């Protein structure tokens, strides 16, 4: 068996240790005589899995008691609708557009009310984060929406926006559990899990309790009502059981690694290795303003499309896969999430050094 270093933006690498546990427990989970894929979501054994997963998630992120943690089907995109449907009481929300995902969330939000774009970095292809210290936020905005780490462009917020007392909603899909966060600063913090946390098919929504209401938009599908999911402990209908189980194993792995502070340190080290190389290379260049660089998604280019193509092809042969940039930007992108070992980044950089020598 030989495993590759997978730099995909998502679905992405999972810790090898977690995959081994999945394999070991595949046919007989803890003496139950069944796989987690086969068991009833109403069984005692699954109840333990979901309760433990939630408890470990809360421990990792330090989720306060007045927040609910919801496991919801669909990915992050499903939340682009759920958020306005549940939160737009005044039918007004302000969005900060820092990339494709924020833009898509905004476009979805517009279906349900007056969703305004109050700042954008599209003028320079989303290579920076706009000044968010004093934005024209509407008096009666139900929330201010951000995408905190921009997966496609490789930028991240250094500081959260000044929401002037309004609820902050943040999509943290591509930085989920990669560093400690102060949950109390958010009304909702959510993400699809397939970037940094587990297999595809689910979003985790961390929501302040007072934002969970009965009187949501009347068209809201039952399964998108936060109240329904919260009141039923994410077991209103059949949840993505296996995804929850794998996420739970990842939470245990993160706790064993020392928690989010320790993981952040490792992530910083990995990012420093790659950015350090990009800053001294004559062939490869990072594409975003330095102060907004993401620790998770690192886009880079050479000055020729042909060379980019050659690099991606040769990298793949060497077992560094999915380095192609997003189809909307081209070039390359290395996603170096929690599960990417430092060795993977070191070996990629030494391959890049080699490639540069041979091709210049
Ligand atoms: C990938 C991604 C999404 C979309 O996620 P899906 O789970 O595919 O719907 C949304 N936001 C961000 C920041 C992402 O990286």
Coordinates of C-alpha atoms and ligand atoms in Angstrom, one line a residue:
X1 CA 0.0 0.0 0.0
X2 CA 1.2 3.4 -0.8
X3 CA -0.7 6.5 0.2
X4 CA -0.3 9.8 -1.6
X5 CA 0.0 13.3 -0.2
X6 CA -3.4 14.7 -1.1
X7 CA -3.5 18.5 -1.3
X8 CA -7.2 18.6 -2.3
X9 CA -9.3 21.5 -0.9
X10 CA -12.0 19.0 -0.1
X11 CA -12.9 16.2 0.4
X12 CA -9.5 16.2 1.9
X13 CA -7.0 14.0 3.8
X14 CA -8.1 12.4 7.0
X15 CA -5.6 11.4 9.7
X16 CA -4.3 7.9 8.9
X17 CA -4.8 6.8 12.4
X18 CA -8.5 7.6 12.1
X19 CA -8.8 5.6 8.9
X20 CA -7.1 2.6 10.5
X21 CA -9.6 2.7 13.4
X22 CA -12.5 2.9 10.9
X23 CA -11.0 -0.2 9.2
X24 CA -10.6 -2.1 12.4
X25 CA -14.1 -1.3 13.6
X26 CA -15.8 -1.8 10.2
X27 CA -17.3 -5.2 10.7
X28 CA -17.8 -5.1 14.5
X29 CA -18.1 -1.8 16.3
X30 CA -17.1 -2.3 20.0
X31 CA -18.5 -5.8 20.2
X32 CA -21.9 -4.8 18.8
X33 CA -21.5 -7.3 16.0
X34 CA -22.3 -4.6 13.4
X35 CA -20.8 -1.8 11.4
X36 CA -21.7 1.8 12.4
X37 CA -23.1 2.0 8.8
X38 CA -25.7 -0.7 9.7
X39 CA -26.9 0.3 13.1
X40 CA -30.1 2.1 14.0
X41 CA -29.7 5.7 14.7
X42 CA -32.1 5.2 17.6
X43 CA -29.9 2.5 19.2
X44 CA -28.1 2.9 22.5
X45 CA -24.8 2.3 20.8
X46 CA -25.2 5.0 18.2
X47 CA -26.6 7.4 20.8
X48 CA -23.3 7.1 22.6
X49 CA -21.4 7.8 19.4
X50 CA -23.3 11.0 18.7
X51 CA -23.3 12.2 22.3
X52 CA -19.6 11.6 22.6
X53 CA -18.9 13.4 19.3
X54 CA -20.8 16.4 20.4
X55 CA -19.1 16.5 23.8
X56 CA -15.7 16.2 22.3
X57 CA -16.5 19.0 19.7
X58 CA -17.6 21.2 22.6
X59 CA -14.5 20.5 24.5
X60 CA -12.2 21.2 21.6
X61 CA -13.7 24.5 20.6
X62 CA -14.8 25.5 24.1
X63 CA -18.4 25.9 23.1
X64 CA -20.3 27.7 25.9
X65 CA -23.5 26.2 27.4
X66 CA -25.8 28.8 25.7
X67 CA -24.8 27.5 22.2
X68 CA -26.2 24.4 20.5
X69 CA -24.2 22.2 18.3
X70 CA -26.2 20.8 15.4
X71 CA -25.2 18.1 13.0
X72 CA -27.1 18.9 9.8
X73 CA -27.3 17.0 6.5
X74 CA -26.1 18.7 3.3
X75 CA -22.9 20.6 3.1
X76 CA -22.1 24.2 3.8
X77 CA -24.2 25.3 0.9
X78 CA -27.4 24.0 2.5
X79 CA -26.7 26.5 5.3
X80 CA -26.6 29.4 2.7
X81 CA -30.4 28.9 2.7
X82 CA -31.0 27.8 6.3
X83 CA -29.3 30.9 7.7
X84 CA -31.5 33.5 6.0
X85 CA -34.6 31.4 6.5
X86 CA -34.0 31.1 10.2
X87 CA -32.5 34.5 11.0
X88 CA -34.0 37.0 8.6
X89 CA -36.7 38.4 10.9
X90 CA -36.4 41.9 9.5
X91 CA -35.6 40.4 6.1
X92 CA -32.3 42.2 6.0
X93 CA -28.7 41.0 6.2
X94 CA -25.3 42.3 5.3
X95 CA -22.7 40.2 3.5
X96 CA -19.0 40.8 3.1
X97 CA -17.8 39.4 -0.2
X98 CA -14.3 37.9 0.0
X99 CA -14.6 35.1 -2.5
X100 CA -16.8 32.7 -4.3
X101 CA -18.3 31.1 -1.2
X102 CA -19.2 34.4 0.4
X103 CA -20.7 35.5 -2.9
X104 CA -22.7 32.3 -3.3
X105 CA -24.1 32.6 0.2
X106 CA -25.0 36.2 -0.6
X107 CA -26.8 35.3 -3.8
X108 CA -28.7 32.6 -2.0
X109 CA -29.6 35.1 0.8
X110 CA -31.0 37.5 -1.8
X111 CA -33.8 34.9 -2.5
X112 CA -35.1 35.4 1.0
X113 CA -34.8 39.1 1.8
X114 CA -32.8 42.2 1.3
X115 CA -29.2 40.8 1.4
X116 CA -26.7 43.6 0.8
X117 CA -23.1 43.3 -0.1
X118 CA -21.5 45.9 2.2
X119 CA -17.8 45.3 1.2
X120 CA -16.0 43.3 -1.4
X121 CA -12.5 42.4 -2.5
X122 CA -13.5 41.3 -5.9
X123 CA -11.8 44.4 -7.5
X124 CA -8.4 42.6 -7.0
X125 CA -9.6 39.0 -7.6
X126 CA -10.2 38.5 -3.9
X127 CA -6.5 38.6 -3.0
X128 CA -7.1 40.5 0.2
X129 CA -9.7 41.1 3.0
X130 CA -11.3 44.5 2.9
X131 CA -11.2 46.9 5.8
X132 CA -14.0 45.7 8.1
X133 CA -13.5 48.1 11.0
X134 CA -16.3 50.6 10.1
X135 CA -18.7 49.2 7.6
X136 CA -22.1 50.7 6.6
X137 CA -24.1 48.0 8.5
X138 CA -27.9 48.5 8.3
X139 CA -29.5 49.5 11.6
X140 CA -31.9 46.6 11.4
X141 CA -29.7 44.0 9.7
X142 CA -30.5 40.6 11.2
X143 CA -26.9 39.5 10.8
X144 CA -23.5 40.2 9.2
X145 CA -22.2 37.4 7.2
X146 CA -18.6 36.4 6.5
X147 CA -16.6 33.5 5.1
X148 CA -13.6 33.5 7.4
X149 CA -11.2 31.5 5.4
X150 CA -11.5 31.7 1.6
X151 CA -10.8 28.2 0.3
X152 CA -10.4 29.2 -3.3
X153 CA -8.4 32.3 -3.0
X154 CA -6.4 31.5 0.1
X155 CA -7.1 34.5 2.3
X156 CA -8.4 34.7 5.8
X157 CA -9.6 37.4 8.2
X158 CA -7.0 38.7 10.6
X159 CA -9.6 40.3 12.7
X160 CA -13.3 39.8 12.8
X161 CA -15.5 42.7 11.5
X162 CA -16.9 45.3 13.7
X163 CA -20.6 44.3 13.4
X164 CA -21.8 47.3 15.5
X165 CA -23.7 45.0 17.8
X166 CA -25.2 42.8 15.1
X167 CA -25.1 39.1 15.0
X168 CA -22.0 37.7 13.3
X169 CA -22.5 34.6 11.1
X170 CA -19.3 32.9 9.9
X171 CA -18.6 30.1 7.4
X172 CA -15.5 28.4 8.8
X173 CA -15.6 25.3 6.5
X174 CA -12.0 25.4 5.4
X175 CA -10.5 26.4 8.8
X176 CA -12.8 24.3 11.1
X177 CA -10.9 23.1 14.2
X178 CA -7.6 24.3 12.8
X179 CA -7.0 26.8 15.6
X180 CA -8.8 28.0 18.8
X181 CA -11.7 30.3 18.3
X182 CA -13.7 32.5 20.6
X183 CA -17.2 31.1 20.0
X184 CA -18.9 33.9 22.0
X185 CA -18.0 36.4 19.2
X186 CA -20.4 34.6 16.8
X187 CA -24.1 34.1 16.5
X188 CA -23.5 31.2 14.2
X189 CA -20.3 29.5 13.3
X190 CA -20.6 26.7 10.9
X191 CA -18.9 24.6 8.3
X192 CA -19.2 21.7 5.9
X193 CA -17.1 18.9 7.5
X194 CA -15.4 17.5 4.4
X195 CA -12.5 20.1 4.4
X196 CA -11.0 19.7 7.8
X197 CA -13.1 17.5 9.9
X198 CA -14.5 14.3 8.3
X199 CA -16.2 12.8 5.3
X200 CA -18.7 14.8 3.1
X201 CA -22.4 15.0 3.7
X202 CA -22.8 17.2 6.8
X203 CA -22.4 20.6 8.3
X204 CA -21.8 21.4 11.9
X205 CA -23.7 24.5 13.1
X206 CA -22.7 26.1 16.3
X207 CA -25.5 28.5 17.1
X208 CA -26.4 30.8 20.1
X209 CA -29.6 29.6 21.6
X210 CA -31.5 32.9 21.4
X211 CA -31.2 32.7 17.6
X212 CA -33.1 29.5 17.5
X213 CA -36.7 30.4 17.0
X214 CA -40.1 29.0 16.2
X215 CA -41.3 31.9 14.0
X216 CA -38.9 31.4 11.0
X217 CA -39.8 32.1 7.4
X218 CA -43.0 30.1 6.7
X219 CA -41.6 28.3 3.7
X220 CA -38.6 26.9 5.6
X221 CA -38.3 23.2 5.0
X222 CA -38.7 21.2 8.3
X223 CA -35.2 19.9 8.0
X224 CA -33.7 23.3 7.7
X225 CA -35.3 24.6 10.9
X226 CA -32.7 25.0 13.5
X227 CA -35.3 24.5 16.2
X228 CA -36.4 21.2 14.9
X229 CA -32.8 19.9 14.7
X230 CA -31.9 21.4 18.1
X231 CA -35.0 20.1 19.9
X232 CA -34.3 16.6 18.6
X233 CA -30.5 16.6 19.4
X234 CA -29.8 16.2 15.6
X235 CA -31.8 13.0 15.5
X236 CA -35.1 14.3 14.0
X237 CA -34.7 12.1 11.0
X238 CA -31.8 9.7 10.1
X239 CA -28.6 11.7 10.4
X240 CA -25.5 10.9 8.4
X241 CA -24.5 8.3 11.0
X242 CA -21.2 7.2 9.6
X243 CA -20.0 10.8 8.9
X244 CA -20.8 11.6 12.6
X245 CA -18.9 8.6 13.7
X246 CA -15.8 9.5 11.7
X247 CA -16.0 13.2 12.8
X248 CA -16.1 11.8 16.4
X249 CA -12.9 9.9 15.7
X250 CA -11.2 13.0 14.3
X251 CA -12.3 15.0 17.4
X252 CA -10.6 12.3 19.6
X253 CA -7.5 12.5 17.4
X254 CA -7.4 16.3 17.8
X255 CA -7.8 16.0 21.6
X256 CA -4.9 13.5 21.7
X257 CA -2.8 15.8 19.6
X258 CA -3.1 18.4 22.3
X259 CA -6.2 20.3 21.2
X260 CA -6.6 23.2 19.0
X261 CA -3.7 25.3 20.4
X262 CA -1.3 22.5 19.6
X263 CA -2.9 21.9 16.2
X264 CA -2.6 25.7 15.4
X265 CA 1.1 25.6 16.1
X266 CA 1.6 22.7 13.7
X267 CA -0.5 24.4 11.1
X268 CA 1.6 27.5 11.4
X269 CA 4.8 25.6 11.0
X270 CA 3.5 23.8 7.9
X271 CA 2.3 27.1 6.4
X272 CA 5.6 28.8 7.2
X273 CA 7.6 26.1 5.4
X274 CA 5.5 26.6 2.2
X275 CA 5.2 30.4 2.3
X276 CA 8.9 30.7 3.2
X277 CA 9.8 28.8 0.1
X278 CA 7.3 30.8 -2.1
X279 CA 8.9 34.0 -0.8
X280 CA 12.4 33.1 -1.9
X281 CA 11.6 31.2 -5.1
X282 CA 12.2 32.9 -8.4
X283 CA 9.7 30.6 -10.2
X284 CA 6.8 30.1 -7.8
X285 CA 4.8 33.0 -6.3
X286 CA 2.0 33.3 -3.8
X287 CA -1.0 35.1 -5.1
X288 CA -2.5 36.9 -2.1
X289 CA -1.4 39.8 0.0
X290 CA 0.9 38.5 2.7
X291 CA -1.0 39.7 5.8
X292 CA -4.2 37.9 4.7
X293 CA -2.6 34.5 3.9
X294 CA -4.6 31.5 4.9
X295 CA -2.9 28.8 6.9
X296 CA -5.0 26.2 5.2
X297 CA -5.2 26.9 1.5
X298 CA -2.1 28.1 -0.3
X299 CA -2.5 29.2 -3.9
X300 CA 0.6 29.9 -6.0
X301 CA 1.6 30.3 -9.7
X302 CA 4.5 30.4 -12.0
X303 CA 4.5 33.0 -14.8
X304 CA 3.5 30.5 -17.5
X305 CA 0.4 28.3 -17.9
X306 CA 2.5 25.6 -19.5
X307 CA 4.9 25.5 -16.6
X308 CA 2.0 25.2 -14.2
X309 CA 0.6 22.3 -16.2
X310 CA 4.0 20.6 -16.3
X311 CA 4.4 21.1 -12.5
X312 CA 1.0 19.7 -11.7
X313 CA 1.6 16.6 -13.9
X314 CA 5.0 15.8 -12.5
X315 CA 3.9 16.4 -9.0
X316 CA 1.1 13.9 -9.4
X317 CA 3.6 11.3 -10.7
X318 CA 5.5 11.8 -7.5
X319 CA 2.4 11.3 -5.3
X320 CA 1.5 14.9 -4.6
X321 CA -2.0 15.0 -5.9
X322 CA -4.8 17.6 -6.4
X323 CA -2.4 20.6 -6.7
X324 CA -4.4 22.1 -9.5
X325 CA -5.9 25.5 -8.5
X326 CA -9.7 26.0 -8.5
X327 CA -11.1 26.2 -12.0
X328 CA -12.0 29.8 -11.5
X329 CA -8.4 31.0 -10.8
X330 CA -6.0 28.5 -12.4
X331 CA -2.5 28.0 -11.2
X332 CA -1.9 25.8 -8.2
X333 CA -3.3 25.4 -4.7
X334 CA -2.0 23.3 -1.9
X335 CA -4.5 22.7 0.9
X336 CA -2.7 21.8 4.0
X337 CA -5.4 21.0 6.5
X338 CA -5.0 19.4 10.0
X339 CA -4.4 15.9 8.6
X340 CA -1.6 16.9 6.3
X341 CA 1.6 15.8 8.0
X342 CA 4.5 18.2 8.1
X343 CA 6.4 15.7 6.1
X344 CA 4.0 16.1 3.3
X345 CA 4.7 19.9 3.1
X346 CA 8.5 19.4 3.4
X347 CA 8.5 16.8 0.6
X348 CA 6.4 19.1 -1.6
X349 CA 8.8 22.0 -1.1
X350 CA 11.8 19.9 -1.9
X351 CA 10.0 18.7 -5.0
X352 CA 9.3 22.3 -5.9
X353 CA 13.0 23.2 -5.4
X354 CA 14.0 20.4 -7.7
X355 CA 11.5 21.4 -10.3
X356 CA 12.7 25.0 -10.2
X357 CA 16.3 23.9 -10.7
X358 CA 15.5 21.6 -13.6
X359 CA 13.2 24.1 -15.4
X360 CA 15.0 27.4 -15.1
Ligands
LIG1 C1 -16.3 24.0 0.2 C2 -16.9 25.2 0.8 C3 -18.3 25.4 0.8 C4 -19.2 24.5 0.1 O1 -19.3 23.3 0.7 P1 -20.3 22.2 0.3 O2 -20.2 21.3 1.5 O3 -19.8 21.6 -0.9 O4 -21.7 22.8 0.2 C5 -18.7 26.6 1.4 N1 -17.9 27.4 2.0 C6 -16.6 27.2 2.0 C7 -15.7 28.2 2.8 C8 -16.0 26.1 1.4 O5 -14.7 25.9 1.5

